[in-house]
XYZ file of C-alpha atoms in Angstrom:
579
model
C -65.837 56.111 40.987
C -65.265 53.155 43.344
C -62.073 51.650 41.965
C -58.519 52.735 42.741
C -56.939 55.238 40.435
C -53.967 53.288 38.999
C -54.573 54.995 35.802
C -54.954 58.717 36.564
C -52.452 61.506 37.027
C -51.925 65.314 36.896
C -49.586 68.114 35.695
C -49.409 67.124 32.038
C -49.080 69.343 28.835
C -52.408 69.779 26.849
C -52.053 69.473 23.031
C -52.128 72.669 21.423
C -55.376 72.129 19.319
C -57.097 70.945 22.531
C -56.976 74.101 23.987
C -59.203 75.640 21.280
C -62.726 75.838 21.898
C -63.900 77.437 18.552
C -63.801 74.266 16.282
C -66.966 74.038 14.088
C -67.268 70.177 14.135
C -64.962 67.049 14.868
C -62.618 65.962 12.332
C -63.419 62.965 10.263
C -61.219 59.940 10.851
C -59.344 60.505 7.671
C -58.443 64.069 8.626
C -57.273 63.396 12.169
C -53.511 62.394 11.188
C -53.039 65.878 9.749
C -54.555 67.556 12.549
C -52.852 65.807 15.455
C -50.340 67.986 17.319
C -49.245 65.680 20.306
C -47.261 67.334 23.091
C -44.542 66.031 25.288
C -45.670 66.024 29.024
C -44.415 69.071 31.019
C -43.611 66.745 33.822
C -40.512 65.329 31.749
C -38.607 68.291 30.675
C -35.542 66.177 29.526
C -37.545 64.598 26.736
C -35.282 63.407 23.904
C -35.691 63.544 20.081
C -36.567 59.965 20.162
C -39.603 60.384 22.250
C -40.799 63.416 20.261
C -40.457 61.270 16.996
C -42.536 58.605 18.671
C -45.196 60.991 19.764
C -45.376 62.365 16.168
C -46.049 58.888 14.849
C -49.147 58.460 17.072
C -52.409 57.765 15.461
C -55.987 58.757 16.784
C -54.838 61.397 19.210
C -57.593 63.866 18.174
C -61.070 62.985 17.823
C -62.792 65.987 19.141
C -60.927 69.099 19.923
C -63.555 70.316 22.278
C -63.007 67.454 24.815
C -61.010 69.740 27.112
C -63.712 72.521 27.061
C -66.385 70.042 28.163
C -64.338 68.789 31.002
C -63.224 72.301 32.045
C -66.925 73.420 32.233
C -68.346 70.397 33.931
C -65.652 70.747 36.727
C -65.725 74.416 37.032
C -66.699 76.015 40.434
C -69.803 77.254 38.864
C -71.208 73.669 38.650
C -70.489 73.210 42.593
C -69.280 69.718 42.411
C -72.251 68.350 40.626
C -74.051 66.819 43.659
C -77.418 65.137 42.978
C -80.538 67.444 43.878
C -78.558 70.613 44.062
C -77.877 73.736 41.832
C -74.863 72.007 40.513
C -77.281 69.176 39.234
C -79.551 71.693 37.629
C -76.539 73.207 35.748
C -75.089 69.900 34.686
C -78.470 68.475 33.360
C -78.949 71.547 31.249
C -75.519 71.539 29.935
C -75.581 68.050 28.823
C -79.231 68.240 27.519
C -78.333 71.469 25.590
C -75.352 69.755 24.029
C -77.383 66.537 22.939
C -80.022 68.899 21.405
C -77.500 71.009 19.539
C -75.622 67.983 17.987
C -79.049 66.384 16.908
C -79.619 63.510 19.333
C -83.217 62.292 19.829
C -84.512 62.934 23.269
C -86.171 60.363 25.725
C -89.808 61.557 25.036
C -91.093 64.837 23.676
C -88.472 67.635 24.139
C -86.822 66.461 27.294
C -83.215 64.511 27.535
C -83.800 63.902 31.324
C -84.985 60.867 32.847
C -86.102 61.585 36.664
C -84.637 59.321 39.188
C -86.376 58.873 42.656
C -83.696 58.765 45.423
C -84.109 58.613 49.225
C -81.423 59.705 51.551
C -81.310 57.883 54.799
C -79.231 59.578 57.685
C -78.669 57.601 60.818
C -79.189 59.788 63.762
C -78.764 56.990 66.366
C -77.240 53.728 66.153
C -77.173 51.416 69.059
C -74.380 49.188 70.361
C -74.799 45.627 69.369
C -75.785 43.464 72.264
C -75.879 39.573 72.783
C -77.612 37.276 74.936
C -76.503 33.487 75.493
C -74.596 31.218 77.784
C -71.341 32.439 76.316
C -72.445 35.997 75.080
C -69.694 38.385 74.412
C -69.817 41.975 75.836
C -71.500 44.522 73.327
C -69.884 45.890 70.236
C -69.528 49.536 70.039
C -70.610 51.260 66.877
C -67.735 52.296 64.356
C -65.269 50.714 66.854
C -66.172 46.927 66.588
C -69.089 46.877 64.323
C -70.636 49.324 61.698
C -74.451 48.752 60.798
C -77.183 50.685 58.898
C -80.423 49.906 57.177
C -81.405 50.462 53.548
C -85.101 50.154 54.735
C -86.919 53.650 54.110
C -88.194 53.899 57.676
C -87.224 56.062 60.758
C -86.461 52.880 62.892
C -85.078 49.513 61.817
C -83.978 46.955 64.499
C -83.410 43.361 65.250
C -84.102 41.947 68.672
C -82.835 38.558 69.914
C -81.962 37.199 66.446
C -80.252 33.930 66.373
C -76.561 34.114 64.877
C -75.228 31.637 62.371
C -72.011 31.484 60.273
C -72.872 30.889 56.704
C -69.125 30.777 55.113
C -68.943 33.105 52.360
C -72.750 33.722 51.978
C -72.635 32.716 48.289
C -75.144 30.912 46.137
C -73.324 30.379 42.883
C -74.724 27.826 40.531
C -71.909 28.474 37.876
C -69.388 27.323 40.395
C -71.521 24.667 42.009
C -71.494 26.454 45.449
C -74.402 26.979 47.673
C -73.540 28.159 51.320
C -77.289 28.238 52.252
C -78.098 24.801 51.119
C -80.657 23.123 53.450
C -80.650 26.251 55.640
C -83.605 28.370 56.783
C -82.333 31.842 58.060
C -85.645 33.638 58.166
C -85.376 36.053 61.166
C -81.722 35.119 61.836
C -78.675 37.027 61.742
C -75.991 35.710 59.011
C -72.176 36.280 59.567
C -70.043 35.675 56.556
C -66.482 36.372 55.057
C -65.963 39.052 52.417
C -64.571 38.099 48.904
C -64.845 34.516 47.581
C -63.189 31.268 47.970
C -60.883 31.724 45.002
C -59.223 34.820 46.729
C -58.782 32.799 49.840
C -57.110 29.752 48.200
C -55.479 31.475 45.215
C -56.599 28.499 43.430
C -57.241 29.347 39.711
C -59.729 26.448 39.434
C -61.888 27.743 42.267
C -64.203 30.533 41.312
C -61.695 32.777 39.315
C -58.874 32.498 41.639
C -57.308 35.644 43.008
C -59.719 37.823 40.762
C -62.846 38.690 42.703
C -66.085 37.653 41.275
C -69.470 39.281 41.662
C -70.201 36.846 44.552
C -67.255 38.293 46.484
C -68.512 41.756 46.524
C -70.181 42.979 49.830
C -73.152 44.344 47.996
C -73.998 40.822 46.527
C -73.712 39.325 50.149
C -76.337 41.554 51.335
C -78.501 41.040 48.541
C -78.429 37.328 48.881
C -78.951 37.459 52.590
C -82.158 39.353 52.012
C -83.291 36.916 49.357
C -82.730 34.158 52.102
C -84.951 36.188 54.538
C -82.004 37.121 56.884
C -83.001 39.735 59.451
C -79.436 40.953 59.819
C -76.526 40.399 57.532
C -72.914 40.903 58.887
C -69.678 40.710 56.922
C -66.298 39.994 58.604
C -63.883 42.719 57.631
C -60.344 41.563 56.497
C -58.060 44.196 54.876
C -56.483 42.021 52.300
C -59.911 40.240 51.254
C -61.720 43.588 51.179
C -58.872 45.511 49.734
C -59.275 48.384 52.128
C -58.882 49.116 55.900
C -61.444 49.340 58.566
C -61.296 53.184 58.371
C -62.910 52.901 54.884
C -65.738 50.971 56.182
C -66.484 52.834 59.521
C -64.522 56.058 59.192
C -66.733 58.010 56.763
C -70.227 59.145 56.458
C -73.101 56.910 57.559
C -75.566 58.331 55.266
C -76.862 56.007 52.793
C -78.643 56.649 49.368
C -81.037 54.446 47.578
C -83.584 54.235 44.910
C -87.263 54.726 46.002
C -88.912 51.358 45.515
C -92.761 50.962 46.061
C -92.088 48.613 49.104
C -89.746 50.998 50.723
C -87.123 48.391 50.443
C -88.870 46.113 53.064
C -87.479 42.980 51.033
C -83.957 43.964 52.448
C -82.765 42.639 55.646
C -83.489 44.978 58.586
C -79.678 45.557 59.364
C -76.778 45.262 57.196
C -73.145 45.820 58.333
C -69.676 44.787 59.175
C -67.857 43.385 62.139
C -64.106 43.810 62.608
C -61.847 40.778 62.486
C -61.274 40.952 66.268
C -65.117 41.011 66.755
C -65.584 37.999 64.554
C -62.833 36.209 66.669
C -64.814 36.897 69.712
C -68.012 35.592 68.369
C -66.258 32.420 66.850
C -64.661 31.864 70.373
C -67.898 31.237 71.826
C -68.214 27.986 69.809
C -64.449 26.985 70.223
C -63.513 28.237 66.750
C -61.244 30.897 65.284
C -61.049 32.895 62.013
C -58.834 30.350 60.667
C -60.791 27.292 61.644
C -63.890 28.834 60.372
C -62.312 29.686 57.130
C -61.118 26.138 56.631
C -64.803 24.933 57.275
C -66.120 27.649 54.692
C -63.853 26.277 52.160
C -64.735 22.725 52.475
C -66.825 21.106 49.684
C -69.246 19.714 52.443
C -69.511 23.047 54.334
C -72.556 23.185 56.648
C -73.459 26.465 58.421
C -72.172 26.885 62.115
C -74.765 28.085 64.745
C -73.016 30.546 67.065
C -75.379 29.916 69.921
C -75.950 33.513 70.829
C -78.597 35.995 69.930
C -77.966 39.667 68.751
C -79.951 42.961 68.980
C -79.316 46.446 67.482
C -81.285 49.367 66.329
C -80.921 52.133 63.816
C -82.909 55.416 64.139
C -82.933 57.474 60.808
C -83.971 60.800 59.281
C -85.413 59.971 55.744
C -85.560 62.571 52.897
C -86.993 61.736 49.578
C -85.378 63.675 46.590
C -85.345 63.641 42.785
C -82.273 63.463 40.532
C -81.962 62.833 36.800
C -80.107 60.695 34.072
C -79.515 62.551 30.704
C -79.978 60.278 27.794
C -80.065 60.769 24.030
C -79.780 58.666 21.035
C -79.090 58.357 17.209
C -81.835 56.328 15.671
C -80.622 53.295 13.747
C -81.321 53.290 9.988
C -82.269 49.746 9.780
C -82.856 48.342 13.350
C -83.882 51.284 15.413
C -85.131 48.961 18.114
C -81.773 47.527 18.833
C -79.154 49.667 20.505
C -75.439 50.153 21.482
C -74.985 51.930 24.962
C -72.360 54.391 26.100
C -72.481 55.511 29.769
C -70.718 57.655 32.011
C -71.634 59.258 35.497
C -72.020 63.090 35.672
C -72.157 63.412 39.485
C -69.503 64.171 42.182
C -69.419 65.111 45.793
C -70.705 68.675 45.749
C -69.539 71.305 48.246
C -67.737 71.148 51.606
C -68.998 74.312 53.275
C -66.668 73.626 56.300
C -63.510 74.254 54.225
C -62.852 78.054 54.144
C -60.314 77.892 51.336
C -61.508 75.439 48.810
C -65.060 74.320 49.106
C -65.832 72.533 45.842
C -65.151 68.934 44.947
C -64.757 69.704 41.240
C -64.353 66.038 40.247
C -62.375 66.978 37.071
C -61.060 63.418 36.630
C -63.830 61.728 38.426
C -65.867 61.949 36.392
C -66.073 65.231 34.381
C -63.650 63.543 32.174
C -65.782 60.692 31.468
C -68.821 62.791 30.970
C -66.805 65.144 28.793
C -65.728 62.048 26.858
C -69.336 60.998 26.378
C -70.254 64.293 25.060
C -67.374 64.406 22.580
C -68.115 61.040 21.355
C -71.776 61.777 20.817
C -70.691 64.672 18.888
C -68.349 62.619 16.696
C -71.146 59.901 16.102
C -73.502 62.774 15.030
C -71.136 63.930 12.449
C -71.018 60.430 10.890
C -73.272 58.443 8.563
C -76.111 56.752 10.763
C -75.365 53.214 11.878
C -77.781 50.493 11.394
C -78.666 50.061 14.852
C -79.491 52.917 17.385
C -76.561 54.367 19.551
C -77.523 55.765 22.954
C -75.567 58.121 25.292
C -76.620 58.074 28.946
C -75.015 60.353 31.636
C -76.127 58.765 34.948
C -76.544 60.364 38.392
C -75.627 59.275 42.011
C -72.707 56.969 40.881
C -70.850 58.359 43.946
C -73.852 57.485 46.276
C -74.002 53.763 45.196
C -74.382 53.449 41.457
C -77.969 54.460 41.737
C -78.593 56.418 38.424
C -77.481 53.246 36.429
C -79.470 50.988 38.730
C -82.522 53.242 37.852
C -81.729 53.009 34.254
C -81.453 49.141 34.501
C -84.800 49.059 35.847
C -86.326 51.697 33.559
C -84.282 51.475 30.208
C -84.648 53.652 27.282
C -84.478 50.588 25.114
C -85.364 47.138 26.390
C -82.441 45.388 27.968
C -83.015 42.416 25.725
C -82.519 44.644 22.806
C -79.443 46.416 24.168
C -76.656 44.862 22.158
C -73.764 45.876 24.497
C -72.471 48.822 26.515
C -69.385 50.761 27.157
C -68.833 52.807 30.445
C -66.390 55.788 30.782
C -65.511 56.298 34.317
C -62.418 58.352 34.495
C -60.426 59.162 31.368
C -56.592 59.177 30.946
C -55.164 62.768 31.313
C -51.416 61.973 30.967
C -51.008 61.428 27.319
C -50.879 58.397 25.061
C -50.373 54.992 26.693
C -49.047 51.800 24.956
C -51.732 49.686 27.131
C -55.400 49.635 27.115
C -56.589 48.181 30.449
C -59.635 45.846 30.556
C -61.062 45.911 34.026
C -62.659 42.403 34.505
C -60.580 40.960 31.578
C -61.789 37.634 30.549
C -65.631 38.369 30.898
C -67.061 38.929 27.609
C -66.687 38.579 23.856
C -66.483 42.520 23.655
C -62.830 42.215 24.538
C -62.067 40.389 21.204
C -63.328 43.511 19.298
C -61.454 45.841 21.447
C -58.207 43.975 21.128
C -58.559 44.138 17.306
C -58.754 48.023 17.131
C -56.276 48.440 20.049
C -53.551 46.570 17.953
C -54.467 48.915 14.982
C -53.389 51.760 17.254
C -49.956 49.834 17.897
C -51.006 49.241 21.604
C -51.925 46.267 23.601
C -54.532 44.915 25.819
C -53.756 44.420 29.697
C -55.656 43.165 32.556
C -56.129 45.352 35.581
C -53.224 45.334 38.030
C -55.277 44.210 41.004
C -58.127 41.956 39.997
C -58.666 41.063 43.530
C -60.128 44.407 44.450
C -63.101 43.477 42.201
C -63.050 46.931 40.405
C -65.412 45.694 37.669
C -68.260 45.685 40.390
C -67.725 49.234 41.405
C -68.812 51.319 38.471
C -72.108 51.978 36.590
C -71.551 49.434 34.027
C -72.234 46.687 36.655
C -75.855 47.374 36.939
C -76.398 46.535 33.247
C -73.998 43.613 33.703
C -76.046 42.112 36.468
C -79.046 42.318 33.987
C -77.165 40.296 31.373
C -76.150 43.123 29.260
C -72.297 42.600 28.095
C -70.493 45.701 29.259
C -67.026 46.855 28.415
C -65.077 48.689 31.117
C -61.753 49.729 29.573
C -59.318 52.734 29.733
C -55.911 53.928 28.963
C -53.399 52.433 31.227
C -49.988 53.299 32.802
C -47.443 52.329 30.210
C -46.650 55.769 28.858
C -45.373 56.104 25.344
C -43.124 59.079 26.132
C -42.228 58.163 29.557
C -42.538 54.492 30.417
C -44.535 52.450 33.082
C -42.674 53.502 35.915
C -43.575 57.054 35.288
C -47.345 56.085 34.600
C -47.643 54.237 38.002
C -46.004 57.236 39.678
C -48.718 59.631 38.224
C -51.520 56.931 39.316
C -49.971 56.978 42.991
C -49.820 60.615 42.869
C -53.506 61.233 41.986
C -54.608 58.637 44.545
C -52.641 60.570 47.336
C -53.458 64.147 46.338
C -56.753 64.150 44.692
C -59.016 61.253 44.708
C -62.446 62.291 46.262
C -60.773 65.389 47.386
C -61.211 69.205 46.415
C -57.738 68.970 44.601
C -59.378 67.088 41.813
C -59.443 70.170 39.644
C -59.050 70.780 36.013
C -55.473 71.404 34.849
C -54.534 73.434 31.790
C -51.497 71.377 31.294
C -53.089 68.005 30.992
C -52.356 66.096 27.871
C -55.755 64.629 26.533
C -54.414 63.080 23.413
C -54.330 59.702 25.071
C -58.005 60.059 26.037
C -58.758 61.056 22.542
C -57.053 57.725 21.427
C -59.360 55.884 23.783
C -62.457 57.623 22.500
C -61.488 56.221 19.064
C -61.502 52.713 20.496
C -64.708 53.193 22.022
C -66.057 54.514 18.929
C -64.896 51.650 16.768
C -66.075 49.029 19.006
C -69.537 50.597 19.316
C -69.738 51.350 15.637
C -68.799 47.594 14.665
C -71.670 46.295 16.902
C -74.113 49.102 15.595
C -73.487 48.002 11.998
C -73.660 44.167 12.602
C -76.097 41.612 13.533
C -74.053 39.949 16.283
C -75.061 39.668 19.873
C -71.900 39.390 21.865
C -72.292 37.267 25.111
C -70.443 36.579 28.367
C -68.028 33.863 28.149
C -69.440 30.452 29.157
C -69.516 30.143 32.853
C -69.306 33.820 33.847
C -71.893 34.853 36.384
C -73.974 37.112 34.092
C -74.244 34.528 31.241
C -77.426 33.083 32.545
C -79.167 36.486 32.793
C -78.313 37.125 29.176
C -79.323 33.843 27.913
C -82.717 34.186 29.670
C -83.303 37.786 28.379
C -82.543 36.797 24.826
C -84.414 33.514 24.859
C -87.754 34.943 23.908
C -86.650 37.525 21.485
C -87.519 36.638 17.788
């Protein structure tokens, strides 16, 4: 999971029935009210009779009593942190496959539910400093201190030599917003330098892009993709903490190892070098042509922006160790009774970070919240669907690999879908479930994107809840989880989850739980299963996912992105030839 955990928490009481593993089948919707036994969170011992009464009145707090069992198993030490291409993966794929088989889902082909995913691991073993030539060439930039570069090309050596540097504003080509930073410019063989995020964030103008909320064009991944399409030899993004939503240590302080899909051309169509430079490094580059960060931003925001040559040449090289490996997605489906070739998709990533052998006390990154909870939710939801009458359209459940390595399993699925993407009605992604009890709010990440939100809001209101936007849209969280790869291909994807407005304890308490998880547990070995979690809120969310998907599966509608959104054109094009 790449987004901030404003929605997660720990140390909450688990509903009594959820602790039972021996339940023959999920209850039917009409049974759930009688079987619900909501609990008061252990973190609030002073709970009053009023909050207890409110909890008793909650609906939809039990879809599948085995949800906790699935999360606990997936996040156990036995599963070794579920890293791709490890023993932990073998156990995970077998566990999910056996579950899909047991509940009666149909496999991909033959008897296998596993879709092999071909990955490559690229370990930089030597990265040179970045050097410059030219009349006002600055001193070299040191690796990790002033710049951070890598390559996604599958090669032992990738380098640029004496590449002309040019500032290209935000590096964006966005026809929806009438914006093209590369217009009239040939950057083949050159090094492009650009700002992170997009013009809307910089100006806070709601009429420019989407204002403070990041668009796809603001993501650093897009900027590298566009630079490659333009033929740039090297692409460098200027790091600024507020615009990126994280500090330089996040960019350059962690592992330099990269993972990618194996493509026939070994990623030769990507720029030879990708990377970041610090704000201070960018100031140095711009000073050589009499400019500053602020003056360059002013130019970049101008409607008549033209790229600015920096009048220097850059050189850098990256030497790699390269290892190819195979991982797997797990996919099964319920065949539709009337339109089996059309599908509604549910998705969650099963992988996490594996084992830290250098830690003598606690080696396993169990990834209980991130994302055994989402995978357990996928299994519980599939089981519930299987107990109900068949929908008219097919419904697929896909547990994808290598999300933590760069959303790679979902990228592979988008290129090799179980059902054609132009026959994929819509999808719902479950990346981290709510573990701290019923919430009044259902948060839609990327709110305002697609018509799926209308359906979600209808059923959310039926639960006595409300739909809310994410608290920090400038962070671009919608572009940081697996649904994004399907969205890029045009498929409307919903990314929503229980929020922070706790029914029993209020919003301030919910925000405190989120902060606590970010501090103590996110991507740490402390993300472990807790017997005291209250999963009744997650059950409510599962009912919402179910009802949204079921409505689509029993309808003839084809929801779309709202007009003007960056994925609308891809959807319209994919559906244009469908009869």
